[in-house]
Amino acid sequence: MNHNLQMSESEKKGPPWPINVELQKLHGIVIHYSIKVQEAATRLDADRPHVSYHALANLHMRAIIIHRSIRELCEAGWTPVTGILIRTLLDIYVNCLAIAIVPEDSEFMAFRFLLAFPLSRVNDSTLSKETRQAHREEIEAAISRLPSKDTARAIALIADITRKSYWYQPEFSSPSDLLKRTKGDMPFLYRTFSGSTHGGVVGLALLDDDPDTPNINPRQHPRQTPISIVASSRLLLEVTFLRDQIEGTQENVGYYFIKDKVLLPLKGNAWEEQEMEPPLDAAAQG
């Protein structure tokens, strides 16, 4: 294979290759909305501590970090690899959905998310007795912070030796099982970006402007970079909206403004034939 080590004229002008003003506005305003929801959720947790705050704050923070890094990669000429991070954003969304989709179970599901690692090891006979006991104590301390209605089934998890591929099993069998319960285009996005994570030929080339020309240098990708930024912005927007709803931060005006006035005019080919609406709203949760 002829890996092109010579830089084109376009490549000599960068990196960086800054995204345009409209994409900068979209990228930044979604972060601003995310910060407002985080600040409001923190105030609510100070008044009424809840386990779901810690789970959703953890997932939300990682989503913001990934969103910011996607812009950095695009402007540095590495747009093709951002599909992998976009798929990770989808997985973060799925985890948030597993916590939020049944509001009366949100504390219990948040507990399971946060304690997934010790719960998977507390009955592992290959570990030392001391390690298993430490895991048990960590789990029991977390159970003490749950609402009383959730404690019995949380305690039952300690004795559960069933191996699980996903922490939210058996309630939901897979990411696709969760996403099919939503409205709009999330299942489509999950299918679209899954190939990049699994190393598929098409998936790895999805966000490459010139996938048929082997080149290991950073390159400008003016056609695919907008799709990457819009996809990242859309997913962070939805993660934030889910958190807004489940924690009651009442910042949903920001969601609809960004969706209708900023995102939709830029949505591009990624959603060319897909309906864009909140995948999970208050009515759907009921």
PDB file of C-alpha atoms in Angstrom:
ATOM      1  CA  MET A   1       0.000   0.000   0.000  1.00  0.00           C
ATOM      2  CA  ASN A   2       1.262   3.403  -0.907  1.00  0.00           C
ATOM      3  CA  HIS A   3       0.968   5.450   2.273  1.00  0.00           C
ATOM      4  CA  ASN A   4       1.191   9.061   1.170  1.00  0.00           C
ATOM      5  CA  LEU A   5       3.879  10.795   3.195  1.00  0.00           C
ATOM      6  CA  GLN A   6       3.891  13.932   1.020  1.00  0.00           C
ATOM      7  CA  MET A   7       1.767  16.860   2.165  1.00  0.00           C
ATOM      8  CA  SER A   8      -0.729  18.470  -0.220  1.00  0.00           C
ATOM      9  CA  GLU A   9      -1.047  22.230  -0.620  1.00  0.00           C
ATOM     10  CA  SER A  10      -4.104  22.172   1.647  1.00  0.00           C
ATOM     11  CA  GLU A  11      -2.180  20.263   4.301  1.00  0.00           C
ATOM     12  CA  LYS A  12       0.653  22.776   4.187  1.00  0.00           C
ATOM     13  CA  LYS A  13      -1.788  25.496   5.292  1.00  0.00           C
ATOM     14  CA  GLY A  14      -2.617  23.695   8.507  1.00  0.00           C
ATOM     15  CA  PRO A  15      -3.241  22.356  11.000  1.00  0.00           C
ATOM     16  CA  PRO A  16      -5.186  23.832  12.585  1.00  0.00           C
ATOM     17  CA  TRP A  17      -8.147  24.179  10.259  1.00  0.00           C
ATOM     18  CA  PRO A  18     -10.699  26.069  12.392  1.00  0.00           C
ATOM     19  CA  ILE A  19     -14.350  25.144  12.030  1.00  0.00           C
ATOM     20  CA  ASN A  20     -16.627  27.878  10.691  1.00  0.00           C
ATOM     21  CA  VAL A  21     -18.448  30.423  12.842  1.00  0.00           C
ATOM     22  CA  GLU A  22     -21.810  28.600  12.708  1.00  0.00           C
ATOM     23  CA  LEU A  23     -20.255  25.353  13.928  1.00  0.00           C
ATOM     24  CA  GLN A  24     -18.306  27.207  16.610  1.00  0.00           C
ATOM     25  CA  LYS A  25     -21.580  28.702  17.853  1.00  0.00           C
ATOM     26  CA  LEU A  26     -23.297  25.299  17.936  1.00  0.00           C
ATOM     27  CA  HIS A  27     -20.369  23.588  19.634  1.00  0.00           C
ATOM     28  CA  GLY A  28     -20.107  26.285  22.295  1.00  0.00           C
ATOM     29  CA  ILE A  29     -23.792  26.839  23.043  1.00  0.00           C
ATOM     30  CA  VAL A  30     -24.320  23.141  23.786  1.00  0.00           C
ATOM     31  CA  ILE A  31     -21.498  23.328  26.334  1.00  0.00           C
ATOM     32  CA  HIS A  32     -23.119  26.419  27.857  1.00  0.00           C
ATOM     33  CA  TYR A  33     -26.452  24.599  28.183  1.00  0.00           C
ATOM     34  CA  SER A  34     -24.662  21.638  29.746  1.00  0.00           C
ATOM     35  CA  ILE A  35     -22.995  23.845  32.346  1.00  0.00           C
ATOM     36  CA  LYS A  36     -26.309  25.471  33.264  1.00  0.00           C
ATOM     37  CA  VAL A  37     -27.894  22.065  33.850  1.00  0.00           C
ATOM     38  CA  GLN A  38     -24.889  20.898  35.878  1.00  0.00           C
ATOM     39  CA  GLU A  39     -25.032  24.002  38.076  1.00  0.00           C
ATOM     40  CA  ALA A  40     -28.786  23.651  38.619  1.00  0.00           C
ATOM     41  CA  ALA A  41     -28.469  19.931  39.395  1.00  0.00           C
ATOM     42  CA  THR A  42     -25.707  20.644  41.906  1.00  0.00           C
ATOM     43  CA  ARG A  43     -27.934  23.124  43.731  1.00  0.00           C
ATOM     44  CA  LEU A  44     -30.780  20.601  43.836  1.00  0.00           C
ATOM     45  CA  ASP A  45     -28.489  17.866  45.141  1.00  0.00           C
ATOM     46  CA  ALA A  46     -27.315  20.173  47.940  1.00  0.00           C
ATOM     47  CA  ASP A  47     -30.936  20.504  49.081  1.00  0.00           C
ATOM     48  CA  ARG A  48     -31.934  16.889  48.408  1.00  0.00           C
ATOM     49  CA  PRO A  49     -28.990  14.506  47.988  1.00  0.00           C
ATOM     50  CA  HIS A  50     -29.732  11.778  45.477  1.00  0.00           C
ATOM     51  CA  VAL A  51     -27.686   8.934  44.001  1.00  0.00           C
ATOM     52  CA  SER A  52     -28.734   9.686  40.442  1.00  0.00           C
ATOM     53  CA  TYR A  53     -26.994  13.068  40.669  1.00  0.00           C
ATOM     54  CA  HIS A  54     -23.605  11.374  41.046  1.00  0.00           C
ATOM     55  CA  ALA A  55     -24.211   8.876  38.229  1.00  0.00           C
ATOM     56  CA  LEU A  56     -25.530  11.457  35.769  1.00  0.00           C
ATOM     57  CA  ALA A  57     -22.870  14.037  36.711  1.00  0.00           C
ATOM     58  CA  ASN A  58     -20.172  11.455  35.982  1.00  0.00           C
ATOM     59  CA  LEU A  59     -21.637  10.551  32.593  1.00  0.00           C
ATOM     60  CA  HIS A  60     -22.368  14.184  31.734  1.00  0.00           C
ATOM     61  CA  MET A  61     -18.822  15.298  32.502  1.00  0.00           C
ATOM     62  CA  ARG A  62     -17.363  12.597  30.250  1.00  0.00           C
ATOM     63  CA  ALA A  63     -19.750  13.582  27.458  1.00  0.00           C
ATOM     64  CA  ILE A  64     -18.628  17.217  27.664  1.00  0.00           C
ATOM     65  CA  ILE A  65     -14.965  16.183  27.588  1.00  0.00           C
ATOM     66  CA  ILE A  66     -15.528  14.007  24.521  1.00  0.00           C
ATOM     67  CA  HIS A  67     -17.490  16.768  22.785  1.00  0.00           C
ATOM     68  CA  ARG A  68     -14.658  19.237  23.356  1.00  0.00           C
ATOM     69  CA  SER A  69     -12.037  16.741  22.171  1.00  0.00           C
ATOM     70  CA  ILE A  70     -13.941  16.054  18.940  1.00  0.00           C
ATOM     71  CA  ARG A  71     -13.592  19.699  17.930  1.00  0.00           C
ATOM     72  CA  GLU A  72      -9.874  19.618  18.760  1.00  0.00           C
ATOM     73  CA  LEU A  73      -9.393  16.513  16.612  1.00  0.00           C
ATOM     74  CA  CYS A  74     -11.364  17.941  13.694  1.00  0.00           C
ATOM     75  CA  GLU A  75      -9.421  21.192  13.685  1.00  0.00           C
ATOM     76  CA  ALA A  76      -6.159  19.273  13.941  1.00  0.00           C
ATOM     77  CA  GLY A  77      -6.984  17.225  10.841  1.00  0.00           C
ATOM     78  CA  TRP A  78      -8.103  13.955  12.452  1.00  0.00           C
ATOM     79  CA  THR A  79     -11.834  14.051  11.662  1.00  0.00           C
ATOM     80  CA  PRO A  80     -11.959  10.370  10.526  1.00  0.00           C
ATOM     81  CA  VAL A  81     -11.227   9.065  14.043  1.00  0.00           C
ATOM     82  CA  THR A  82     -13.996  11.114  15.665  1.00  0.00           C
ATOM     83  CA  GLY A  83     -16.562   8.514  14.665  1.00  0.00           C
ATOM     84  CA  ILE A  84     -15.168   6.333  17.454  1.00  0.00           C
ATOM     85  CA  LEU A  85     -15.795   9.085  20.004  1.00  0.00           C
ATOM     86  CA  ILE A  86     -19.254   9.795  18.607  1.00  0.00           C
ATOM     87  CA  ARG A  87     -20.124   6.139  19.156  1.00  0.00           C
ATOM     88  CA  THR A  88     -18.849   6.506  22.745  1.00  0.00           C
ATOM     89  CA  LEU A  89     -21.182   9.480  23.171  1.00  0.00           C
ATOM     90  CA  LEU A  90     -24.008   7.225  22.038  1.00  0.00           C
ATOM     91  CA  ASP A  91     -23.024   4.667  24.668  1.00  0.00           C
ATOM     92  CA  ILE A  92     -23.021   7.410  27.305  1.00  0.00           C
ATOM     93  CA  TYR A  93     -26.498   8.374  26.135  1.00  0.00           C
ATOM     94  CA  VAL A  94     -27.606   4.742  26.483  1.00  0.00           C
ATOM     95  CA  ASN A  95     -26.306   4.620  30.062  1.00  0.00           C
ATOM     96  CA  CYS A  96     -28.168   7.844  30.891  1.00  0.00           C
ATOM     97  CA  LEU A  97     -31.270   6.400  29.276  1.00  0.00           C
ATOM     98  CA  ALA A  98     -31.050   3.236  31.376  1.00  0.00           C
ATOM     99  CA  ILE A  99     -31.027   5.430  34.483  1.00  0.00           C
ATOM    100  CA  ALA A 100     -33.720   7.862  33.340  1.00  0.00           C
ATOM    101  CA  ILE A 101     -36.253   5.964  31.264  1.00  0.00           C
ATOM    102  CA  VAL A 102     -38.267   4.717  34.275  1.00  0.00           C
ATOM    103  CA  PRO A 103     -38.218   7.711  36.647  1.00  0.00           C
ATOM    104  CA  GLU A 104     -39.325   5.772  39.728  1.00  0.00           C
ATOM    105  CA  ASP A 105     -36.324   3.450  39.275  1.00  0.00           C
ATOM    106  CA  SER A 106     -33.734   6.159  38.619  1.00  0.00           C
ATOM    107  CA  GLU A 107     -32.063   5.956  42.051  1.00  0.00           C
ATOM    108  CA  PHE A 108     -31.817   2.176  41.938  1.00  0.00           C
ATOM    109  CA  MET A 109     -30.461   2.177  38.377  1.00  0.00           C
ATOM    110  CA  ALA A 110     -27.976   4.935  39.241  1.00  0.00           C
ATOM    111  CA  PHE A 111     -26.761   2.789  42.145  1.00  0.00           C
ATOM    112  CA  ARG A 112     -26.270  -0.146  39.786  1.00  0.00           C
ATOM    113  CA  PHE A 113     -24.337   1.997  37.328  1.00  0.00           C
ATOM    114  CA  LEU A 114     -22.018   3.433  39.976  1.00  0.00           C
ATOM    115  CA  LEU A 115     -21.463   0.083  41.705  1.00  0.00           C
ATOM    116  CA  ALA A 116     -21.234  -2.075  38.577  1.00  0.00           C
ATOM    117  CA  PHE A 117     -17.558  -2.921  39.175  1.00  0.00           C
ATOM    118  CA  PRO A 118     -17.749  -4.070  42.824  1.00  0.00           C
ATOM    119  CA  LEU A 119     -21.067  -5.846  42.132  1.00  0.00           C
ATOM    120  CA  SER A 120     -19.345  -7.846  39.390  1.00  0.00           C
ATOM    121  CA  ARG A 121     -16.556  -8.906  41.767  1.00  0.00           C
ATOM    122  CA  VAL A 122     -18.109  -9.321  45.195  1.00  0.00           C
ATOM    123  CA  ASN A 123     -18.771 -13.059  44.605  1.00  0.00           C
ATOM    124  CA  ASP A 124     -15.669 -13.748  42.492  1.00  0.00           C
ATOM    125  CA  SER A 125     -13.977 -16.716  44.164  1.00  0.00           C
ATOM    126  CA  THR A 126     -10.714 -15.977  42.360  1.00  0.00           C
ATOM    127  CA  LEU A 127     -10.310 -12.844  44.483  1.00  0.00           C
ATOM    128  CA  SER A 128      -9.023 -12.801  48.017  1.00  0.00           C
ATOM    129  CA  LYS A 129     -11.458 -12.776  50.916  1.00  0.00           C
ATOM    130  CA  GLU A 130     -10.205  -9.318  51.874  1.00  0.00           C
ATOM    131  CA  THR A 131     -10.873  -7.906  48.394  1.00  0.00           C
ATOM    132  CA  ARG A 132     -14.384  -9.351  48.290  1.00  0.00           C
ATOM    133  CA  GLN A 133     -15.096  -7.970  51.755  1.00  0.00           C
ATOM    134  CA  ALA A 134     -13.909  -4.520  50.670  1.00  0.00           C
ATOM    135  CA  HIS A 135     -16.283  -4.679  47.710  1.00  0.00           C
ATOM    136  CA  ARG A 136     -19.141  -5.746  49.986  1.00  0.00           C
ATOM    137  CA  GLU A 137     -18.507  -2.834  52.336  1.00  0.00           C
ATOM    138  CA  GLU A 138     -18.434  -0.391  49.424  1.00  0.00           C
ATOM    139  CA  ILE A 139     -21.757  -1.750  48.154  1.00  0.00           C
ATOM    140  CA  GLU A 140     -23.385  -1.690  51.585  1.00  0.00           C
ATOM    141  CA  ALA A 141     -22.288   1.911  52.142  1.00  0.00           C
ATOM    142  CA  ALA A 142     -23.895   2.888  48.827  1.00  0.00           C
ATOM    143  CA  ILE A 143     -27.093   0.998  49.691  1.00  0.00           C
ATOM    144  CA  SER A 144     -27.417   3.095  52.854  1.00  0.00           C
ATOM    145  CA  ARG A 145     -27.820   6.177  50.649  1.00  0.00           C
ATOM    146  CA  LEU A 146     -30.707   4.725  48.623  1.00  0.00           C
ATOM    147  CA  PRO A 147     -34.384   5.432  49.270  1.00  0.00           C
ATOM    148  CA  SER A 148     -35.912   2.800  51.545  1.00  0.00           C
ATOM    149  CA  LYS A 149     -38.069   1.423  48.705  1.00  0.00           C
ATOM    150  CA  ASP A 150     -34.902   0.394  46.824  1.00  0.00           C
ATOM    151  CA  THR A 151     -32.824  -1.161  49.595  1.00  0.00           C
ATOM    152  CA  ALA A 152     -34.227  -4.707  49.492  1.00  0.00           C
ATOM    153  CA  ARG A 153     -33.579  -5.231  45.787  1.00  0.00           C
ATOM    154  CA  ALA A 154     -30.170  -3.548  46.085  1.00  0.00           C
ATOM    155  CA  ILE A 155     -29.206  -5.998  48.845  1.00  0.00           C
ATOM    156  CA  ALA A 156     -30.383  -8.854  46.641  1.00  0.00           C
ATOM    157  CA  LEU A 157     -27.844  -7.828  44.004  1.00  0.00           C
ATOM    158  CA  ILE A 158     -25.001  -8.790  46.350  1.00  0.00           C
ATOM    159  CA  ALA A 159     -25.982 -12.442  46.063  1.00  0.00           C
ATOM    160  CA  ASP A 160     -26.584 -12.300  42.297  1.00  0.00           C
ATOM    161  CA  ILE A 161     -23.887 -14.318  40.542  1.00  0.00           C
ATOM    162  CA  THR A 162     -25.351 -13.950  37.040  1.00  0.00           C
ATOM    163  CA  ARG A 163     -22.790 -12.797  34.500  1.00  0.00           C
ATOM    164  CA  LYS A 164     -23.951  -9.750  32.557  1.00  0.00           C
ATOM    165  CA  SER A 165     -22.666  -8.113  29.380  1.00  0.00           C
ATOM    166  CA  TYR A 166     -24.292  -4.800  30.394  1.00  0.00           C
ATOM    167  CA  TRP A 167     -24.857  -3.449  33.889  1.00  0.00           C
ATOM    168  CA  TYR A 168     -28.518  -2.681  33.120  1.00  0.00           C
ATOM    169  CA  GLN A 169     -29.444  -6.282  32.344  1.00  0.00           C
ATOM    170  CA  PRO A 170     -31.908  -7.978  32.750  1.00  0.00           C
ATOM    171  CA  GLU A 171     -34.250  -4.952  32.566  1.00  0.00           C
ATOM    172  CA  PHE A 172     -32.780  -4.035  29.181  1.00  0.00           C
ATOM    173  CA  SER A 173     -30.961  -6.612  27.097  1.00  0.00           C
ATOM    174  CA  SER A 174     -28.690  -4.320  25.050  1.00  0.00           C
ATOM    175  CA  PRO A 175     -28.131  -0.753  23.854  1.00  0.00           C
ATOM    176  CA  SER A 176     -30.438  -1.417  20.912  1.00  0.00           C
ATOM    177  CA  ASP A 177     -33.149  -2.630  23.284  1.00  0.00           C
ATOM    178  CA  LEU A 178     -32.992   0.686  25.122  1.00  0.00           C
ATOM    179  CA  LEU A 179     -32.797   2.842  22.015  1.00  0.00           C
ATOM    180  CA  LYS A 180     -35.805   1.204  20.358  1.00  0.00           C
ATOM    181  CA  ARG A 181     -37.889   2.520  23.265  1.00  0.00           C
ATOM    182  CA  THR A 182     -37.128   6.107  22.250  1.00  0.00           C
ATOM    183  CA  LYS A 183     -38.510   8.288  19.481  1.00  0.00           C
ATOM    184  CA  GLY A 184     -36.680   9.833  16.546  1.00  0.00           C
ATOM    185  CA  ASP A 185     -33.293   8.972  15.119  1.00  0.00           C
ATOM    186  CA  MET A 186     -31.175   7.529  17.936  1.00  0.00           C
ATOM    187  CA  PRO A 187     -31.315   3.913  16.659  1.00  0.00           C
ATOM    188  CA  PHE A 188     -30.273   5.208  13.225  1.00  0.00           C
ATOM    189  CA  LEU A 189     -27.305   7.089  14.712  1.00  0.00           C
ATOM    190  CA  TYR A 190     -26.245   4.063  16.746  1.00  0.00           C
ATOM    191  CA  ARG A 191     -26.210   1.869  13.640  1.00  0.00           C
ATOM    192  CA  THR A 192     -24.430   4.542  11.612  1.00  0.00           C
ATOM    193  CA  PHE A 193     -21.510   4.989  14.004  1.00  0.00           C
ATOM    194  CA  SER A 194     -21.157   1.421  15.288  1.00  0.00           C
ATOM    195  CA  GLY A 195     -18.925   0.416  12.378  1.00  0.00           C
ATOM    196  CA  SER A 196     -16.195   2.858  13.426  1.00  0.00           C
ATOM    197  CA  THR A 197     -15.889   1.204  16.847  1.00  0.00           C
ATOM    198  CA  HIS A 198     -15.840  -2.329  15.451  1.00  0.00           C
ATOM    199  CA  GLY A 199     -13.182  -1.581  12.857  1.00  0.00           C
ATOM    200  CA  GLY A 200     -15.476  -1.972   9.855  1.00  0.00           C
ATOM    201  CA  VAL A 201     -14.202  -0.765   6.486  1.00  0.00           C
ATOM    202  CA  VAL A 202     -17.133   1.564   5.909  1.00  0.00           C
ATOM    203  CA  GLY A 203     -17.343   2.691   9.540  1.00  0.00           C
ATOM    204  CA  LEU A 204     -13.686   3.679   9.716  1.00  0.00           C
ATOM    205  CA  ALA A 205     -14.006   5.690   6.500  1.00  0.00           C
ATOM    206  CA  LEU A 206     -17.336   7.296   7.365  1.00  0.00           C
ATOM    207  CA  LEU A 207     -15.916  10.709   8.298  1.00  0.00           C
ATOM    208  CA  ASP A 208     -13.031  10.767   5.828  1.00  0.00           C
ATOM    209  CA  ASP A 209     -13.369  13.212   2.915  1.00  0.00           C
ATOM    210  CA  ASP A 210     -11.156  11.037   0.712  1.00  0.00           C
ATOM    211  CA  PRO A 211     -11.256   7.460   2.058  1.00  0.00           C
ATOM    212  CA  ASP A 212      -9.869   5.919  -1.121  1.00  0.00           C
ATOM    213  CA  THR A 213      -6.561   7.788  -0.897  1.00  0.00           C
ATOM    214  CA  PRO A 214      -4.231   6.265   1.712  1.00  0.00           C
ATOM    215  CA  ASN A 215      -2.742   9.090   3.765  1.00  0.00           C
ATOM    216  CA  ILE A 216      -1.367   9.034   7.315  1.00  0.00           C
ATOM    217  CA  ASN A 217      -1.022  12.815   7.624  1.00  0.00           C
ATOM    218  CA  PRO A 218      -3.536  15.126   9.286  1.00  0.00           C
ATOM    219  CA  ARG A 219      -5.834  16.543   6.607  1.00  0.00           C
ATOM    220  CA  GLN A 220      -8.615  19.048   6.293  1.00  0.00           C
ATOM    221  CA  HIS A 221     -12.028  17.381   5.903  1.00  0.00           C
ATOM    222  CA  PRO A 222     -14.421  20.211   4.933  1.00  0.00           C
ATOM    223  CA  ARG A 223     -17.298  17.865   4.019  1.00  0.00           C
ATOM    224  CA  GLN A 224     -17.183  15.477   6.969  1.00  0.00           C
ATOM    225  CA  THR A 225     -16.049  17.789   9.769  1.00  0.00           C
ATOM    226  CA  PRO A 226     -19.456  19.556   9.941  1.00  0.00           C
ATOM    227  CA  ILE A 227     -21.159  16.161  10.273  1.00  0.00           C
ATOM    228  CA  SER A 228     -18.841  15.227  13.140  1.00  0.00           C
ATOM    229  CA  ILE A 229     -19.419  18.513  14.989  1.00  0.00           C
ATOM    230  CA  VAL A 230     -23.181  18.369  14.464  1.00  0.00           C
ATOM    231  CA  ALA A 231     -23.356  14.729  15.619  1.00  0.00           C
ATOM    232  CA  SER A 232     -21.281  15.454  18.722  1.00  0.00           C
ATOM    233  CA  SER A 233     -23.357  18.536  19.527  1.00  0.00           C
ATOM    234  CA  ARG A 234     -26.602  16.633  19.030  1.00  0.00           C
ATOM    235  CA  LEU A 235     -25.562  13.849  21.377  1.00  0.00           C
ATOM    236  CA  LEU A 236     -24.303  16.118  24.144  1.00  0.00           C
ATOM    237  CA  LEU A 237     -27.535  18.085  23.784  1.00  0.00           C
ATOM    238  CA  GLU A 238     -29.588  14.901  24.283  1.00  0.00           C
ATOM    239  CA  VAL A 239     -27.496  13.682  27.231  1.00  0.00           C
ATOM    240  CA  THR A 240     -27.997  17.080  28.866  1.00  0.00           C
ATOM    241  CA  PHE A 241     -31.723  17.084  28.121  1.00  0.00           C
ATOM    242  CA  LEU A 242     -32.123  13.659  29.735  1.00  0.00           C
ATOM    243  CA  ARG A 243     -30.355  14.918  32.832  1.00  0.00           C
ATOM    244  CA  ASP A 244     -32.434  18.104  32.793  1.00  0.00           C
ATOM    245  CA  GLN A 245     -35.609  16.021  32.859  1.00  0.00           C
ATOM    246  CA  ILE A 246     -34.694  13.354  35.399  1.00  0.00           C
ATOM    247  CA  GLU A 247     -33.198  15.853  37.874  1.00  0.00           C
ATOM    248  CA  GLY A 248     -35.815  18.526  37.309  1.00  0.00           C
ATOM    249  CA  THR A 249     -33.424  21.393  36.579  1.00  0.00           C
ATOM    250  CA  GLN A 250     -36.066  23.159  34.436  1.00  0.00           C
ATOM    251  CA  GLU A 251     -33.594  24.281  31.765  1.00  0.00           C
ATOM    252  CA  ASN A 252     -35.461  22.684  28.854  1.00  0.00           C
ATOM    253  CA  VAL A 253     -36.030  26.059  27.171  1.00  0.00           C
ATOM    254  CA  GLY A 254     -32.332  25.961  26.321  1.00  0.00           C
ATOM    255  CA  TYR A 255     -32.753  22.556  24.698  1.00  0.00           C
ATOM    256  CA  TYR A 256     -35.541  23.649  22.371  1.00  0.00           C
ATOM    257  CA  PHE A 257     -33.781  26.890  21.437  1.00  0.00           C
ATOM    258  CA  ILE A 258     -30.581  25.065  20.487  1.00  0.00           C
ATOM    259  CA  LYS A 259     -32.425  22.307  18.635  1.00  0.00           C
ATOM    260  CA  ASP A 260     -34.736  24.568  16.645  1.00  0.00           C
ATOM    261  CA  LYS A 261     -32.636  27.708  16.096  1.00  0.00           C
ATOM    262  CA  VAL A 262     -29.034  26.484  16.008  1.00  0.00           C
ATOM    263  CA  LEU A 263     -28.782  22.744  15.377  1.00  0.00           C
ATOM    264  CA  LEU A 264     -31.494  22.002  12.813  1.00  0.00           C
ATOM    265  CA  PRO A 265     -30.197  24.547  10.259  1.00  0.00           C
ATOM    266  CA  LEU A 266     -26.823  22.770  10.398  1.00  0.00           C
ATOM    267  CA  LYS A 267     -27.913  19.154  10.757  1.00  0.00           C
ATOM    268  CA  GLY A 268     -26.491  18.171   7.359  1.00  0.00           C
ATOM    269  CA  ASN A 269     -26.338  14.759   5.753  1.00  0.00           C
ATOM    270  CA  ALA A 270     -26.148  12.812   9.006  1.00  0.00           C
ATOM    271  CA  TRP A 271     -29.915  13.220   9.456  1.00  0.00           C
ATOM    272  CA  GLU A 272     -30.961  13.849   5.875  1.00  0.00           C
ATOM    273  CA  GLU A 273     -34.026  11.619   6.052  1.00  0.00           C
ATOM    274  CA  GLN A 274     -34.381  11.265   9.795  1.00  0.00           C
ATOM    275  CA  GLU A 275     -36.918  12.913  12.060  1.00  0.00           C
ATOM    276  CA  MET A 276     -35.346  14.954  14.843  1.00  0.00           C
ATOM    277  CA  GLU A 277     -37.330  15.184  18.046  1.00  0.00           C
ATOM    278  CA  PRO A 278     -36.566  14.594  21.726  1.00  0.00           C
ATOM    279  CA  PRO A 279     -35.909  10.840  21.991  1.00  0.00           C
ATOM    280  CA  LEU A 280     -37.376  10.813  25.487  1.00  0.00           C
ATOM    281  CA  ASP A 281     -39.727  13.428  26.865  1.00  0.00           C
ATOM    282  CA  ALA A 282     -41.966  13.701  29.867  1.00  0.00           C
ATOM    283  CA  ALA A 283     -44.895  12.157  28.038  1.00  0.00           C
ATOM    284  CA  ALA A 284     -42.808   9.223  26.830  1.00  0.00           C
ATOM    285  CA  GLN A 285     -41.540   8.547  30.344  1.00  0.00           C
ATOM    286  CA  GLY A 286     -45.048   8.302  31.702  1.00  0.00           C
TER     287      GLY A 286
END
